[in-house]
Amino acid sequence: MTIAAVSAHVAIVGAGQAGVALAARLRSKGHAGAITLIGAEDAPPYQRPPLSKAYLMGTMPEDRLHLRNAHFYAEAQIDLVLGHPVTRIDTVARTLTFRAASMPYDVLALTTGSVARRLPASAGGDLGGVYAVRSLADVDAMRAEFAPGRRVVIVGGGYIGLEAAAVAAKLGLAVTVVEMAPRILSRVASAETAAHVRALHQSHGVTLIEGTGLAHLEGAGRVRAAHLADGRVIACDFVIAGVGIAPDTGLAEDAGLTLANGIATDCFGRTSDPHVWAAGDCASFPWQGGSGQGGAEPGGAEPGGRLRLESVQNAIDMAECVADNILGAGRSYAPVPWFWSDQFDLKLQIAGLNTGHDRVVARGDTSVWYYAGDRLLAVDALNDPRAFMVAKRLLEAGRSADPSLVADPAVDIRALLG
Ligand SMILES: Cc1cc2nc3c(=O)[nH]c(=O)nc-3n(C[C@H](O)[C@H](O)[C@H](O)COP(=O)(O)OP(=O)(O)OC[C@H]3O[C@@H](n4cnc5c(N)ncnc54)[C@H](O)[C@@H]3O)c2cc1C
């Protein structure tokens, strides 16, 4: 660790999953300089996964969303500034602008996350009763809509749309999911996994419409129907848009940092400016494991092997790697990604990235294994935590598993670890 790094003022923009992990790691690894963590939202830093699961369902109170309590920030001497978006970075003077004032930094980390894509106003996306699921404020705004008997149309059959659909169905709403791709989960999971999830939703009365997009929403001030591309009209009381997210790169772009499907970093998490680092949903990093789409909620990869991930695991692991590297560790970020989704009584756990797979091997109906040739790339485990753990350990060790053994449910799964 260098003397400069020990006493430097580290400013972190974005007080979410990655920002908090980065600040905590800097302190726990002995950083003695000031740490300022700046967030645009008013709420204390919180975890997002329950927003489309237990919090939306009403079974998790808000304080359980908080990543750390107030005592932690005071004890760790992390100066937490909430409700103040940073509006400008001057990388030459090394200052940030927020609260209409400027603050100098020695080292800057950008952990600005993502923004939800909205339905365009031209398609009725600005009507009342149309919601996104990204922030606590988004979910608080829609919760009163979740009353039994009401009708919701969910646009987008990815993880977030399907999780919201499951909550709505459990609460007694009439739920229709509209997915423009030929099938749900097409960006992230195999047809086998999607078939399981489809059957689960249908068994709970959810109507899934695949292969047809939304044409526009109808309403006078407030939405009352969804018109689909095939001419169908679905009457509804409200709409949830689960149509993906985009990395929040506005500040970085204005500051002249290099972008490549997010804020481009090197393998250490450093951006094109040597004093600026990035981590989490907003950052893309070099990736040897393949290129293209697929896997555990990837934000996508650029040709030439860059990857951006949208997951809690990536936010924490990349942030901790960046903190170590700010302190001089020189550690490459090479994750084995993992992800999960909860829908009804299904816990879907995903290890690895299925990008580039040419074969899928089903193990009974509880796990799906993705291969490129003989190389194991990823596994979807459906209420099968043992398959997930075995797959994760194999992938972390850079090992594969014989597909013929995988396919035979009579073979004890732990035997795959050899
Ligand atoms: C509904 C939902 C369900 C999810 N479920 C799962 C799941 O089951 N499993 C999983 O692994 N992942 C899940 N995710 C994804 C996971 O939550 C994200 O990948 C993770 O939060 C990314 O962390 P981050 O720190 O990069 O971004 P965030 O946690 O989004 O934090 C970024 C913060 O930066 C702030 N910010 C942005 N710009 C500025 C600025 N200019 N100034 C100050 N602050 C700024 C934002 O307001 C935000 O608070 C889910 C996400 C959502 C929305």
PDB file of C-alpha atoms and ligand atoms in Angstrom, residues 13-18 38-41 48-49 51-53 85-86 111-113 133-134 160 248 251 280-281 310-312 315 339-340, ligand 1:
ATOM      1  CA  VAL A  13     -20.408   8.440  -6.354  1.00  0.00           C
ATOM      2  CA  GLY A  14     -23.385   6.100  -6.005  1.00  0.00           C
ATOM      3  CA  ALA A  15     -24.436   4.845  -2.562  1.00  0.00           C
ATOM      4  CA  GLY A  16     -25.816   1.455  -3.581  1.00  0.00           C
ATOM      5  CA  GLN A  17     -24.623  -2.136  -3.355  1.00  0.00           C
ATOM      6  CA  ALA A  18     -21.193  -1.480  -4.943  1.00  0.00           C
ATOM      7  CA  ILE A  38     -22.509  10.266  -2.112  1.00  0.00           C
ATOM      8  CA  GLY A  39     -25.963   9.044  -3.111  1.00  0.00           C
ATOM      9  CA  ALA A  40     -28.705  10.624  -5.201  1.00  0.00           C
ATOM     10  CA  GLU A  41     -31.528   8.895  -3.340  1.00  0.00           C
ATOM     11  CA  ARG A  48     -32.607  -3.989  -4.532  1.00  0.00           C
ATOM     12  CA  PRO A  49     -33.423  -7.726  -4.954  1.00  0.00           C
ATOM     13  CA  LEU A  51     -37.953  -4.824  -4.282  1.00  0.00           C
ATOM     14  CA  SER A  52     -39.455  -7.323  -6.739  1.00  0.00           C
ATOM     15  CA  LYS A  53     -39.816 -10.089  -4.122  1.00  0.00           C
ATOM     16  CA  PRO A  85     -26.809  13.684  -7.047  1.00  0.00           C
ATOM     17  CA  VAL A  86     -23.346  14.567  -8.259  1.00  0.00           C
ATOM     18  CA  THR A 111     -20.706   3.129  -8.646  1.00  0.00           C
ATOM     19  CA  THR A 112     -23.714   4.773 -10.248  1.00  0.00           C
ATOM     20  CA  GLY A 113     -25.562   1.553 -11.131  1.00  0.00           C
ATOM     21  CA  VAL A 133     -39.184  -1.482 -10.749  1.00  0.00           C
ATOM     22  CA  ARG A 134     -35.764  -0.042 -10.036  1.00  0.00           C
ATOM     23  CA  ILE A 160     -37.801  -8.685 -12.860  1.00  0.00           C
ATOM     24  CA  ASP A 248     -25.853   4.955 -15.660  1.00  0.00           C
ATOM     25  CA  LEU A 251     -21.580  11.657 -15.503  1.00  0.00           C
ATOM     26  CA  GLY A 280     -20.954  -2.632 -10.359  1.00  0.00           C
ATOM     27  CA  ASP A 281     -23.765  -2.361 -12.906  1.00  0.00           C
ATOM     28  CA  GLU A 310     -26.100  -6.722 -13.402  1.00  0.00           C
ATOM     29  CA  SER A 311     -25.991  -8.652 -10.138  1.00  0.00           C
ATOM     30  CA  VAL A 312     -25.351  -8.313  -6.437  1.00  0.00           C
ATOM     31  CA  ALA A 315     -21.426  -5.302  -7.478  1.00  0.00           C
ATOM     32  CA  PHE A 339     -27.319 -14.916  -9.675  1.00  0.00           C
ATOM     33  CA  TRP A 340     -30.676 -15.930  -8.265  1.00  0.00           C
TER      34      TRP A 340
HETATM   35  C1  LIG B   1     -36.089  -5.102  -8.595  1.00  0.00           C
HETATM   36  C2  LIG B   1     -34.691  -5.667  -8.698  1.00  0.00           C
HETATM   37  C3  LIG B   1     -34.458  -6.996  -8.371  1.00  0.00           C
HETATM   38  C4  LIG B   1     -33.175  -7.527  -8.455  1.00  0.00           C
HETATM   39  N1  LIG B   1     -32.969  -8.840  -8.124  1.00  0.00           N
HETATM   40  C5  LIG B   1     -31.705  -9.338  -8.114  1.00  0.00           C
HETATM   41  C6  LIG B   1     -31.445 -10.689  -7.701  1.00  0.00           C
HETATM   42  O1  LIG B   1     -32.359 -11.433  -7.343  1.00  0.00           O
HETATM   43  N2  LIG B   1     -30.158 -11.113  -7.686  1.00  0.00           N
HETATM   44  C7  LIG B   1     -29.113 -10.301  -8.067  1.00  0.00           C
HETATM   45  O2  LIG B   1     -27.956 -10.729  -8.033  1.00  0.00           O
HETATM   46  N3  LIG B   1     -29.339  -9.041  -8.495  1.00  0.00           N
HETATM   47  C8  LIG B   1     -30.599  -8.540  -8.531  1.00  0.00           C
HETATM   48  N4  LIG B   1     -30.821  -7.248  -8.947  1.00  0.00           N
HETATM   49  C9  LIG B   1     -29.698  -6.467  -9.469  1.00  0.00           C
HETATM   50  C10 LIG B   1     -28.879  -5.834  -8.357  1.00  0.00           C
HETATM   51  O3  LIG B   1     -29.714  -5.217  -7.412  1.00  0.00           O
HETATM   52  C11 LIG B   1     -27.931  -4.792  -8.994  1.00  0.00           C
HETATM   53  O4  LIG B   1     -27.094  -5.483  -9.891  1.00  0.00           O
HETATM   54  C12 LIG B   1     -27.099  -4.095  -7.923  1.00  0.00           C
HETATM   55  O5  LIG B   1     -27.904  -3.297  -7.098  1.00  0.00           O
HETATM   56  C13 LIG B   1     -26.022  -3.232  -8.589  1.00  0.00           C
HETATM   57  O6  LIG B   1     -25.351  -2.500  -7.615  1.00  0.00           O
HETATM   58  P1  LIG B   1     -24.711  -1.073  -7.979  1.00  0.00           P
HETATM   59  O7  LIG B   1     -24.118  -0.562  -6.718  1.00  0.00           O
HETATM   60  O8  LIG B   1     -23.907  -1.196  -9.189  1.00  0.00           O
HETATM   61  O9  LIG B   1     -25.974  -0.186  -8.360  1.00  0.00           O
HETATM   62  P2  LIG B   1     -27.157   0.313  -7.419  1.00  0.00           P
HETATM   63  O10 LIG B   1     -27.381  -0.629  -6.287  1.00  0.00           O
HETATM   64  O11 LIG B   1     -28.288   0.573  -8.335  1.00  0.00           O
HETATM   65  O12 LIG B   1     -26.635   1.681  -6.813  1.00  0.00           O
HETATM   66  C14 LIG B   1     -26.308   2.785  -7.616  1.00  0.00           C
HETATM   67  C15 LIG B   1     -26.651   4.039  -6.849  1.00  0.00           C
HETATM   68  O13 LIG B   1     -26.010   5.150  -7.475  1.00  0.00           O
HETATM   69  C16 LIG B   1     -26.853   6.260  -7.366  1.00  0.00           C
HETATM   70  N5  LIG B   1     -26.451   7.289  -8.329  1.00  0.00           N
HETATM   71  C17 LIG B   1     -26.545   7.242  -9.677  1.00  0.00           C
HETATM   72  N6  LIG B   1     -26.080   8.404 -10.219  1.00  0.00           N
HETATM   73  C18 LIG B   1     -25.684   9.179  -9.182  1.00  0.00           C
HETATM   74  C19 LIG B   1     -25.146  10.493  -9.091  1.00  0.00           C
HETATM   75  N7  LIG B   1     -24.899  11.234 -10.174  1.00  0.00           N
HETATM   76  N8  LIG B   1     -24.869  10.994  -7.864  1.00  0.00           N
HETATM   77  C20 LIG B   1     -25.099  10.261  -6.751  1.00  0.00           C
HETATM   78  N9  LIG B   1     -25.620   9.015  -6.779  1.00  0.00           N
HETATM   79  C21 LIG B   1     -25.907   8.475  -7.977  1.00  0.00           C
HETATM   80  C22 LIG B   1     -28.222   5.659  -7.647  1.00  0.00           C
HETATM   81  O14 LIG B   1     -29.258   6.515  -7.177  1.00  0.00           O
HETATM   82  C23 LIG B   1     -28.138   4.354  -6.867  1.00  0.00           C
HETATM   83  O15 LIG B   1     -28.624   4.499  -5.558  1.00  0.00           O
HETATM   84  C24 LIG B   1     -32.101  -6.695  -8.887  1.00  0.00           C
HETATM   85  C25 LIG B   1     -32.344  -5.357  -9.213  1.00  0.00           C
HETATM   86  C26 LIG B   1     -33.623  -4.835  -9.132  1.00  0.00           C
HETATM   87  C27 LIG B   1     -33.864  -3.393  -9.486  1.00  0.00           C
END
